[in-house]
Tab-separated table of C-alpha atoms in Angstrom:
chain	number	residue	atom	x	y	z
R	1	MET	CA	-0.498	5.365	-2.398
R	2	ASP	CA	-3.977	5.698	-0.888
R	3	ILE	CA	-5.995	3.037	-2.513
R	4	TRP	CA	-9.742	2.241	-2.349
R	5	LEU	CA	-10.912	-1.247	-3.155
R	6	ILE	CA	-14.748	-1.103	-4.095
R	7	ASN	CA	-16.323	-4.462	-4.058
R	8	HIS	CA	-20.041	-4.941	-3.118
R	9	TYR	CA	-19.396	-8.384	-1.391
R	10	ALA	CA	-15.955	-7.749	0.084
R	11	VAL	CA	-16.864	-7.895	3.758
R	12	PRO	CA	-14.225	-9.469	6.150
R	13	PRO	CA	-13.617	-13.205	5.478
R	14	LYS	CA	-15.078	-14.124	9.054
R	15	TYR	CA	-18.383	-13.215	7.610
R	16	TYR	CA	-18.104	-14.305	4.018
R	17	PRO	CA	-15.210	-16.636	2.822
R	18	LEU	CA	-14.144	-14.696	-0.450
R	19	ALA	CA	-10.968	-12.937	0.480
R	20	ARG	CA	-9.686	-11.524	-2.612
R	21	GLN	CA	-9.878	-7.842	-1.656
R	22	THR	CA	-8.771	-8.602	1.876
R	23	CYS	CA	-5.616	-10.342	0.621
R	24	PHE	CA	-4.953	-7.489	-1.777
R	25	ALA	CA	-5.313	-4.952	1.188
R	26	ARG	CA	-2.943	-6.888	3.391
R	27	TYR	CA	-0.088	-7.126	0.821
R	28	LEU	CA	-0.711	-3.570	-0.254
R	29	MET	CA	-0.433	-2.451	3.119
R	30	ALA	CA	2.747	-4.456	3.740
R	31	MET	CA	4.135	-2.470	0.761
R	32	GLY	CA	3.494	0.679	2.545
R	33	HIS	CA	0.102	1.770	0.927
R	34	THR	CA	-3.071	2.919	2.624
R	35	VAL	CA	-6.058	0.834	1.704
R	36	THR	CA	-9.867	1.018	2.413
R	37	ILE	CA	-12.404	-1.558	1.262
R	38	PHE	CA	-15.870	-0.343	0.515
R	39	ALA	CA	-18.643	-3.098	0.713
R	40	ALA	CA	-22.283	-3.273	1.259
R	41	SER	CA	-23.408	-4.038	4.742
R	42	THR	CA	-25.423	-7.261	3.711
R	43	VAL	CA	-23.498	-10.309	3.768
R	44	HIS	CA	-24.162	-12.598	0.761
R	45	ASN	CA	-25.885	-15.917	1.284
R	46	SER	CA	-26.957	-15.078	4.816
R	47	ASN	CA	-29.424	-13.261	7.002
R	48	MET	CA	-26.542	-10.932	8.349
R	49	ASN	CA	-26.482	-7.250	7.940
R	50	LEU	CA	-23.405	-5.541	9.394
R	51	ILE	CA	-25.421	-2.264	10.130
R	52	THR	CA	-28.495	-2.738	12.259
R	53	ASP	CA	-29.018	0.564	14.007
R	54	GLY	CA	-30.058	2.598	10.969
R	55	ALA	CA	-26.703	4.307	10.335
R	56	PRO	CA	-26.069	5.145	6.727
R	57	TRP	CA	-22.504	3.851	7.014
R	58	ARG	CA	-19.958	2.499	9.217
R	59	ASP	CA	-16.338	1.481	9.365
R	60	GLU	CA	-14.106	-0.836	11.405
R	61	VAL	CA	-10.804	-2.348	11.242
R	62	VAL	CA	-10.577	-6.199	11.126
R	63	ASP	CA	-7.200	-7.875	11.325
R	64	GLY	CA	-5.610	-4.534	10.515
R	65	VAL	CA	-7.643	-4.064	7.186
R	66	HIS	CA	-10.089	-0.881	7.137
R	67	TYR	CA	-13.540	-1.543	5.917
R	68	VAL	CA	-16.314	0.633	5.244
R	69	TYR	CA	-19.815	-0.693	4.958
R	70	ILE	CA	-22.706	1.033	3.308
R	71	ARG	CA	-26.028	0.250	4.548
R	72	CYS	CA	-28.251	-1.659	2.055
R	73	MET	CA	-31.587	-3.408	2.054
R	74	ASP	CA	-31.530	-7.257	3.254
R	75	TYR	CA	-32.299	-9.692	0.699
R	76	GLN	CA	-32.581	-13.590	0.126
R	77	GLY	CA	-32.013	-15.289	-3.130
R	78	ASN	CA	-31.873	-13.484	-6.593
R	79	GLY	CA	-35.280	-11.639	-6.618
R	80	LEU	CA	-36.239	-7.984	-6.779
R	81	LYS	CA	-34.668	-7.214	-3.315
R	82	ARG	CA	-31.219	-8.149	-4.555
R	83	ILE	CA	-31.499	-6.173	-7.539
R	84	TYR	CA	-32.473	-3.177	-5.259
R	85	ASN	CA	-29.569	-3.966	-2.878
R	86	ILE	CA	-27.245	-3.911	-5.859
R	87	CYS	CA	-28.417	-0.571	-7.100
R	88	GLU	CA	-28.759	0.963	-3.732
R	89	PHE	CA	-25.000	0.306	-3.066
R	90	ALA	CA	-23.972	1.997	-6.162
R	91	TRP	CA	-26.058	5.059	-5.715
R	92	LYS	CA	-24.965	5.462	-2.121
R	93	LEU	CA	-21.439	5.037	-2.786
R	94	PRO	CA	-20.418	8.600	-3.753
R	95	GLY	CA	-21.905	10.089	-0.667
R	96	VAL	CA	-20.060	7.736	1.610
R	97	CYS	CA	-16.884	8.234	-0.209
R	98	ARG	CA	-17.142	12.008	0.329
R	99	LYS	CA	-16.324	11.456	3.997
R	100	PHE	CA	-12.952	10.210	3.121
R	101	PRO	CA	-9.828	11.843	1.594
R	102	ARG	CA	-9.321	11.678	-2.075
R	103	PRO	CA	-7.491	8.415	-3.151
R	104	ASP	CA	-4.670	8.036	-5.461
R	105	ALA	CA	-6.314	4.865	-7.197
R	106	ILE	CA	-9.551	3.016	-7.025
R	107	VAL	CA	-9.977	-0.586	-8.062
R	108	ALA	CA	-13.679	-1.246	-8.579
R	109	THR	CA	-15.063	-4.873	-9.079
R	110	SER	CA	-17.775	-6.228	-11.155
R	111	MET	CA	-19.862	-8.210	-10.371
R	112	PRO	CA	-22.032	-6.166	-10.027
R	113	PRO	CA	-21.280	-3.711	-12.897
R	114	THR	CA	-23.208	-0.919	-11.257
R	115	SER	CA	-20.882	-0.544	-8.393
R	116	CYS	CA	-17.752	-1.007	-10.768
R	117	ALA	CA	-19.154	1.783	-13.117
R	118	MET	CA	-19.598	4.041	-10.123
R	119	GLY	CA	-16.062	3.287	-8.938
R	120	ILE	CA	-14.691	4.203	-12.473
R	121	HIS	CA	-16.853	7.235	-12.434
R	122	LEU	CA	-15.375	8.500	-9.023
R	123	ALA	CA	-11.887	7.833	-10.197
R	124	ARG	CA	-12.641	10.126	-13.131
R	125	LYS	CA	-14.111	12.766	-10.810
R	126	TYR	CA	-11.222	12.599	-8.358
R	127	GLY	CA	-8.721	12.512	-11.163
R	128	CYS	CA	-6.998	9.400	-9.775
R	129	ARG	CA	-6.251	6.019	-11.473
R	130	GLY	CA	-9.470	3.829	-12.064
R	131	VAL	CA	-8.939	0.158	-12.483
R	132	ALA	CA	-12.040	-2.038	-13.425
R	133	GLU	CA	-11.753	-5.573	-11.958
R	134	ILE	CA	-13.937	-8.032	-13.813
R	135	ALA	CA	-14.579	-10.977	-11.643
R	136	ASP	CA	-17.757	-12.158	-13.424
R	137	LEU	CA	-18.797	-11.311	-16.959
R	138	TRP	CA	-22.173	-9.273	-16.751
R	139	PRO	CA	-24.454	-9.422	-18.642
R	140	GLU	CA	-22.793	-12.427	-20.433
R	141	SER	CA	-23.339	-14.616	-17.361
R	142	ILE	CA	-27.145	-13.770	-17.491
R	143	VAL	CA	-27.295	-15.006	-20.991
R	144	ALA	CA	-24.998	-18.037	-20.383
R	145	TYR	CA	-27.055	-19.147	-17.472
R	146	GLY	CA	-30.318	-18.828	-19.263
R	147	ILE	CA	-31.907	-16.070	-17.054
R	148	ALA	CA	-32.507	-13.730	-19.915
R	149	GLY	CA	-31.901	-13.663	-23.788
R	150	PRO	CA	-29.140	-11.721	-25.526
R	151	ARG	CA	-31.697	-9.183	-27.001
R	152	ASN	CA	-33.536	-8.614	-23.571
R	153	PRO	CA	-33.722	-5.028	-22.790
R	154	ALA	CA	-31.934	-5.405	-19.473
R	155	VAL	CA	-29.171	-7.259	-21.081
R	156	LEU	CA	-28.806	-4.704	-23.752
R	157	ALA	CA	-28.563	-1.797	-21.007
R	158	LEU	CA	-26.078	-3.766	-18.941
R	159	ARG	CA	-24.050	-4.319	-22.175
R	160	ARG	CA	-23.705	-0.642	-22.763
R	161	LEU	CA	-22.712	-0.036	-19.221
R	162	GLU	CA	-20.017	-2.712	-19.592
R	163	LYS	CA	-18.551	-1.162	-22.562
R	164	TRP	CA	-18.482	2.000	-20.920
R	165	ILE	CA	-16.568	0.706	-17.999
R	166	TYR	CA	-14.012	-0.832	-20.445
R	167	GLU	CA	-13.628	2.406	-22.224
R	168	LYS	CA	-13.521	4.736	-19.350
R	169	ALA	CA	-11.406	2.712	-17.057
R	170	ASP	CA	-7.586	3.495	-17.210
R	171	ASP	CA	-7.039	-0.220	-16.954
R	172	VAL	CA	-9.148	-3.479	-16.935
R	173	VAL	CA	-8.179	-6.671	-14.847
R	174	PHE	CA	-10.009	-9.950	-15.761
R	175	THR	CA	-9.801	-12.777	-13.443
R	176	CYS	CA	-9.854	-14.918	-16.611
R	177	GLU	CA	-7.043	-15.204	-18.990
R	178	GLY	CA	-9.332	-14.906	-22.132
R	179	GLY	CA	-10.766	-11.536	-21.164
R	180	TYR	CA	-9.573	-9.854	-24.448
R	181	ASP	CA	-10.936	-12.777	-26.562
R	182	TYR	CA	-14.449	-11.519	-24.786
R	183	ILE	CA	-13.765	-8.021	-26.029
R	184	VAL	CA	-12.996	-9.010	-29.522
R	185	GLU	CA	-16.093	-11.367	-29.572
R	186	GLN	CA	-18.174	-8.331	-28.726
R	187	GLY	CA	-16.523	-6.347	-31.493
R	188	TRP	CA	-15.059	-3.619	-29.270
R	189	GLU	CA	-11.309	-4.110	-30.033
R	190	GLY	CA	-11.401	-0.852	-32.024
R	191	ARG	CA	-12.233	1.287	-28.790
R	192	ILE	CA	-10.520	-0.811	-26.172
R	193	PRO	CA	-6.848	-1.518	-26.838
R	194	ARG	CA	-5.220	-4.715	-25.754
R	195	ALA	CA	-2.550	-2.662	-23.884
R	196	LYS	CA	-5.065	-1.862	-21.159
R	197	ILE	CA	-6.413	-5.315	-20.613
R	198	HIS	CA	-4.647	-7.367	-17.787
R	199	TYR	CA	-5.021	-10.821	-16.342
R	200	ILE	CA	-4.770	-11.480	-12.393
R	201	ASN	CA	-6.631	-14.726	-11.648
R	202	ASN	CA	-8.025	-15.585	-8.284
R	203	GLY	CA	-5.538	-16.950	-5.917
R	204	VAL	CA	-4.349	-18.491	-2.515
R	205	ASP	CA	-2.531	-16.724	0.308
R	206	LEU	CA	0.188	-19.308	0.764
R	207	ALA	CA	1.427	-18.136	4.007
R	208	VAL	CA	-2.155	-18.276	5.584
R	209	PHE	CA	-3.042	-21.644	3.856
R	210	ASP	CA	0.279	-23.361	5.165
R	211	GLU	CA	-0.362	-21.858	8.796
R	212	ASN	CA	-4.088	-23.022	8.745
R	213	ARG	CA	-2.954	-26.503	7.563
R	214	ALA	CA	-0.673	-26.803	10.508
R	215	ARG	CA	-2.947	-25.142	13.183
R	216	TYR	CA	-6.581	-26.515	12.324
R	217	THR	CA	-6.605	-30.115	11.697
R	218	VAL	CA	-9.864	-32.007	11.107
R	219	GLN	CA	-10.144	-35.277	12.826
R	220	ASP	CA	-11.871	-37.595	10.437
R	221	PRO	CA	-11.701	-41.355	10.181
R	222	ASP	CA	-11.682	-41.481	6.490
R	223	LEU	CA	-8.926	-38.976	6.062
R	224	GLU	CA	-6.948	-40.881	8.566
R	225	ASP	CA	-7.335	-44.232	7.025
R	226	PRO	CA	-4.544	-45.123	4.812
R	227	SER	CA	-6.494	-47.919	3.162
R	228	VAL	CA	-8.890	-45.385	1.850
R	229	PHE	CA	-8.285	-43.664	-1.401
R	230	LYS	CA	-9.748	-40.263	-0.924
R	231	VAL	CA	-11.453	-38.335	-3.688
R	232	VAL	CA	-12.407	-34.918	-2.016
R	233	TYR	CA	-14.847	-32.473	-2.875
R	234	THR	CA	-15.292	-29.132	-1.109
R	235	GLY	CA	-17.814	-26.460	-1.775
R	236	SER	CA	-21.378	-25.600	-1.997
R	237	ILE	CA	-24.002	-28.252	-2.307
R	238	ARG	CA	-26.531	-26.339	-4.474
R	239	LYS	CA	-28.394	-27.121	-7.820
R	240	VAL	CA	-25.802	-25.206	-9.918
R	241	ASN	CA	-23.147	-27.481	-8.630
R	242	HIS	CA	-24.720	-30.448	-10.063
R	243	LEU	CA	-23.407	-33.019	-7.404
R	244	GLY	CA	-26.126	-35.562	-8.636
R	245	LEU	CA	-23.793	-36.124	-11.521
R	246	LEU	CA	-21.042	-36.956	-9.043
R	247	LEU	CA	-23.201	-39.596	-7.302
R	248	ASP	CA	-23.643	-41.078	-10.927
R	249	ALA	CA	-19.950	-41.190	-11.471
R	250	ALA	CA	-19.340	-42.669	-7.850
R	251	LYS	CA	-21.680	-45.615	-8.731
R	252	GLU	CA	-19.450	-46.674	-11.576
R	253	VAL	CA	-16.363	-46.792	-9.360
R	254	THR	CA	-15.940	-50.485	-8.521
R	255	ASP	CA	-12.855	-50.316	-6.355
R	256	PRO	CA	-13.820	-50.644	-2.645
R	257	ARG	CA	-10.934	-48.525	-1.572
R	258	VAL	CA	-12.168	-45.458	-3.258
R	259	LYS	CA	-14.421	-42.999	-1.298
R	260	PHE	CA	-15.944	-39.648	-2.401
R	261	LEU	CA	-15.589	-37.252	0.789
R	262	ILE	CA	-17.924	-34.338	0.323
R	263	TRP	CA	-17.443	-31.214	2.514
R	264	GLY	CA	-19.979	-28.397	2.198
R	265	ASP	CA	-23.600	-27.596	2.574
R	266	GLY	CA	-26.447	-26.212	0.676
R	267	ASP	CA	-30.231	-26.663	-0.239
R	268	GLN	CA	-29.346	-29.929	-2.294
R	269	ARG	CA	-27.558	-31.664	0.461
R	270	ALA	CA	-30.680	-33.406	2.145
R	271	ALA	CA	-31.896	-34.638	-1.200
R	272	LEU	CA	-28.385	-35.980	-2.293
R	273	GLU	CA	-28.035	-37.832	1.278
R	274	GLN	CA	-31.452	-39.347	0.894
R	275	ARG	CA	-30.389	-40.607	-2.555
R	276	VAL	CA	-27.240	-42.036	-1.143
R	277	ARG	CA	-29.370	-43.935	1.446
R	278	GLU	CA	-32.025	-45.193	-1.015
R	279	GLU	CA	-29.550	-46.219	-3.835
R	280	GLU	CA	-27.075	-47.563	-1.398
R	281	ILE	CA	-24.127	-45.581	-2.861
R	282	SER	CA	-21.746	-46.759	-0.129
R	283	ASN	CA	-18.597	-45.004	-1.515
R	284	VAL	CA	-20.102	-41.403	-1.054
R	285	VAL	CA	-19.833	-39.682	2.376
R	286	PHE	CA	-21.270	-36.346	3.165
R	287	LYS	CA	-19.151	-34.712	5.745
R	288	GLY	CA	-20.897	-31.543	6.447
R	289	LYS	CA	-19.797	-27.798	6.510
R	290	VAL	CA	-16.548	-26.585	8.011
R	291	GLU	CA	-14.889	-23.262	8.576
R	292	LYS	CA	-12.766	-22.122	5.805
R	293	LYS	CA	-9.564	-22.463	8.175
R	294	TYR	CA	-10.108	-26.291	8.218
R	295	ILE	CA	-10.145	-26.539	4.301
R	296	PRO	CA	-6.227	-26.873	4.022
R	297	SER	CA	-6.190	-29.691	6.508
R	298	ILE	CA	-8.862	-31.477	4.418
R	299	VAL	CA	-7.509	-30.965	0.812
R	300	SER	CA	-3.802	-31.723	1.850
R	301	ARG	CA	-4.839	-35.243	2.755
R	302	ALA	CA	-6.818	-36.092	-0.226
R	303	ASP	CA	-5.404	-38.489	-2.770
R	304	ILE	CA	-7.146	-36.532	-5.517
R	305	ASN	CA	-8.966	-33.154	-5.012
R	306	LEU	CA	-12.042	-32.912	-7.434
R	307	ILE	CA	-13.107	-29.694	-9.066
R	308	HIS	CA	-16.687	-30.489	-10.326
R	309	GLY	CA	-19.131	-28.497	-12.254
R	310	GLY	CA	-22.140	-28.816	-14.383
R	311	ASP	CA	-23.445	-27.876	-17.927
R	312	GLN	CA	-25.084	-24.863	-16.872
R	313	GLY	CA	-23.076	-21.660	-17.849
R	314	LYS	CA	-20.166	-23.715	-19.353
R	315	GLU	CA	-20.221	-21.265	-22.445
R	316	LEU	CA	-18.204	-18.863	-20.203
R	317	PHE	CA	-15.448	-21.147	-19.837
R	318	ARG	CA	-14.173	-20.482	-23.299
R	319	PHE	CA	-12.718	-17.289	-21.780
R	320	GLY	CA	-10.981	-19.062	-18.771
R	321	ILE	CA	-11.614	-20.301	-15.421
R	322	SER	CA	-11.146	-19.076	-11.925
R	323	PRO	CA	-12.975	-20.870	-9.132
R	324	ASN	CA	-11.533	-20.198	-5.656
R	325	LYS	CA	-11.341	-23.648	-4.687
R	326	MET	CA	-8.827	-24.567	-7.517
R	327	PHE	CA	-6.190	-22.520	-5.806
R	328	ASP	CA	-6.775	-24.286	-2.469
R	329	CYS	CA	-6.559	-27.448	-4.475
R	330	PHE	CA	-3.123	-26.192	-5.793
R	331	ALA	CA	-1.745	-25.165	-2.428
R	332	ALA	CA	-2.662	-28.635	-1.175
R	333	GLY	CA	0.038	-30.176	-3.417
R	334	ARG	CA	-2.188	-32.996	-4.539
R	335	PRO	CA	-3.396	-34.144	-7.959
R	336	ILE	CA	-6.635	-32.444	-9.186
R	337	LEU	CA	-9.413	-34.104	-11.239
R	338	MET	CA	-11.339	-31.294	-12.954
R	339	ASP	CA	-14.372	-32.269	-15.113
R	340	VAL	CA	-14.997	-28.721	-16.113
R	341	PRO	CA	-13.750	-28.188	-19.794
R	342	ALA	CA	-12.236	-24.639	-20.088
R	343	LYS	CA	-9.806	-22.786	-22.275
R	344	TYR	CA	-6.777	-21.234	-20.640
R	345	ASN	CA	-7.109	-23.762	-17.790
R	346	PRO	CA	-4.385	-23.480	-15.166
R	347	VAL	CA	-4.674	-27.321	-14.122
R	348	GLU	CA	-3.765	-27.982	-17.704
R	349	GLN	CA	-1.074	-25.321	-17.941
R	350	PHE	CA	0.694	-26.598	-14.973
R	351	GLN	CA	0.352	-30.390	-15.538
R	352	ALA	CA	-1.238	-30.455	-11.865
R	353	GLY	CA	-3.881	-33.202	-12.822
R	354	ILE	CA	-6.309	-34.496	-15.334
R	355	CYS	CA	-8.909	-32.427	-17.120
R	356	LEU	CA	-11.923	-34.133	-18.388
R	357	SER	CA	-14.665	-33.331	-20.789
R	358	SER	CA	-17.386	-35.091	-18.956
R	359	VAL	CA	-18.214	-36.135	-15.424
R	360	SER	CA	-18.855	-39.639	-16.856
R	361	GLU	CA	-14.935	-39.884	-17.333
R	362	ILE	CA	-14.193	-39.622	-13.605
R	363	PRO	CA	-14.122	-43.454	-12.761
R	364	ALA	CA	-11.406	-44.091	-15.500
R	365	ALA	CA	-9.440	-41.026	-14.507
R	366	ILE	CA	-9.506	-42.187	-10.732
R	367	ARG	CA	-8.127	-45.369	-11.841
R	368	GLN	CA	-5.413	-43.658	-14.100
R	369	ILE	CA	-4.183	-41.882	-11.132
R	370	GLN	CA	-4.390	-44.889	-8.809
R	371	VAL	CA	-1.931	-46.841	-11.169
R	372	LEU	CA	0.616	-44.025	-11.399
R	373	SER	CA	4.142	-44.817	-10.409
R	374	PRO	CA	5.228	-42.956	-7.064
R	375	GLN	CA	7.382	-40.576	-9.325
R	376	ALA	CA	4.573	-39.610	-11.728
R	377	TYR	CA	2.209	-39.077	-8.780
R	378	GLU	CA	4.863	-36.817	-6.901
R	379	SER	CA	5.297	-34.936	-10.153
R	380	LEU	CA	1.680	-34.035	-10.167
R	381	CYS	CA	1.766	-32.996	-6.474
R	382	GLY	CA	4.789	-30.744	-7.225
R	383	ASN	CA	3.211	-29.189	-10.294
R	384	ALA	CA	0.224	-28.182	-8.127
R	385	ARG	CA	2.436	-26.479	-5.517
R	386	LYS	CA	4.198	-24.538	-8.426
R	387	ALA	CA	0.822	-23.331	-9.506
R	388	ALA	CA	-0.067	-22.305	-6.110
R	389	ALA	CA	3.261	-20.394	-5.998
R	390	ARG	CA	2.364	-18.539	-9.224
R	391	PHE	CA	-1.017	-17.645	-7.883
R	392	ASP	CA	0.139	-16.598	-4.315
R	393	PHE	CA	-1.416	-13.449	-3.494
R	394	ARG	CA	1.932	-11.922	-2.603
R	395	VAL	CA	2.736	-12.331	-6.366
R	396	LEU	CA	-0.704	-11.256	-7.513
R	397	THR	CA	-0.718	-8.100	-5.516
R	398	GLN	CA	2.707	-7.166	-6.993
R	399	GLU	CA	0.985	-7.422	-10.405
R	400	LEU	CA	-1.787	-5.404	-9.213
R	401	MET	CA	0.566	-2.724	-8.061
R	402	GLU	CA	2.495	-2.628	-11.197
R	403	ILE	CA	-0.967	-1.836	-13.045
R	404	LEU	CA	-1.857	0.839	-10.462
R	405	GLU	CA	1.586	2.487	-11.073
R	406	LYS	CA	1.356	2.315	-14.579
R	407	ARG	CA	1.587	5.796	-16.570
R	408	GLY	CA	0.401	6.629	-20.075
């Protein structure tokens, strides 16, 4: 099959670390299929634009994967320029797609819903299979994060577009297991049958993870100190991550062997580091940002890997949870501590750690893991690797392929 993957943000991982479409492409190609990824030329959360010469589009092959970049306006943050950028990609997409042979299947991703809708429109135009991949619930996320109310005209317009996508796509893939719960909650089950809704969570390329763990080792005195009980967080340090709550929890941990080791960067890092100094929080260490290839080395040497969130947007977790870092934590084969209450939670489903209802429960949970017997601790480790095997992209790609080959 000739397969198009349309995802606004799916530039090569060397530019932006979210590699879902790239992983799908590699394994689809290994099955003998031809794959093209269409993405915007702008690299999210950066000043980089992959087209600087005024060309309307360009393509390149990176590590064997064919990417097509559509030139879009630069933007920073979430203002009007980003909205324009999102719309620009969708309206320019058909003109660029005409340059390429008709595909057999299109997988179009939302967020944003505009490019997802355009991908489904193109599938109908070309008479090929069209699969909508819902990686972020829009406009539900806008409401959950308090950006706009449920009766806001923009929200209502996006809701109509969202419903159109679900109705017109041949199949719909949600990254959260409760996708059909959402459809029922909206009252759309009469027009959108359960049979066309599928679940393929985010995942981890285990072969790449294990290779990177062996090849790219972080030299760090805390990771290498056997006397330190290492609670590791990796990820962005931004307001939405609420790491200030993690500092509050760390202050309640009295065991001097426990250290919270934080890898990542963001606009809140300087303020949090200042707070650590002023309040003399001696068990928290900010390690800075590292390349994605070093993450396996870090999380595999943790005693506990922490998946931490905040209160904002937590209403969305009733449909499931799919943070990319969770799958790296599974692959690490170490117990997971998750303070993000969620339905359809793989950490609970695989018994790979402890799930908390509040960040304030972290100190007691750390102690609970510290006193586990070696056999009980190793059981959590083994369950984490079992979860990683379930969400290995080799497995997830086969599930996607079964949807693309579905008939009727």
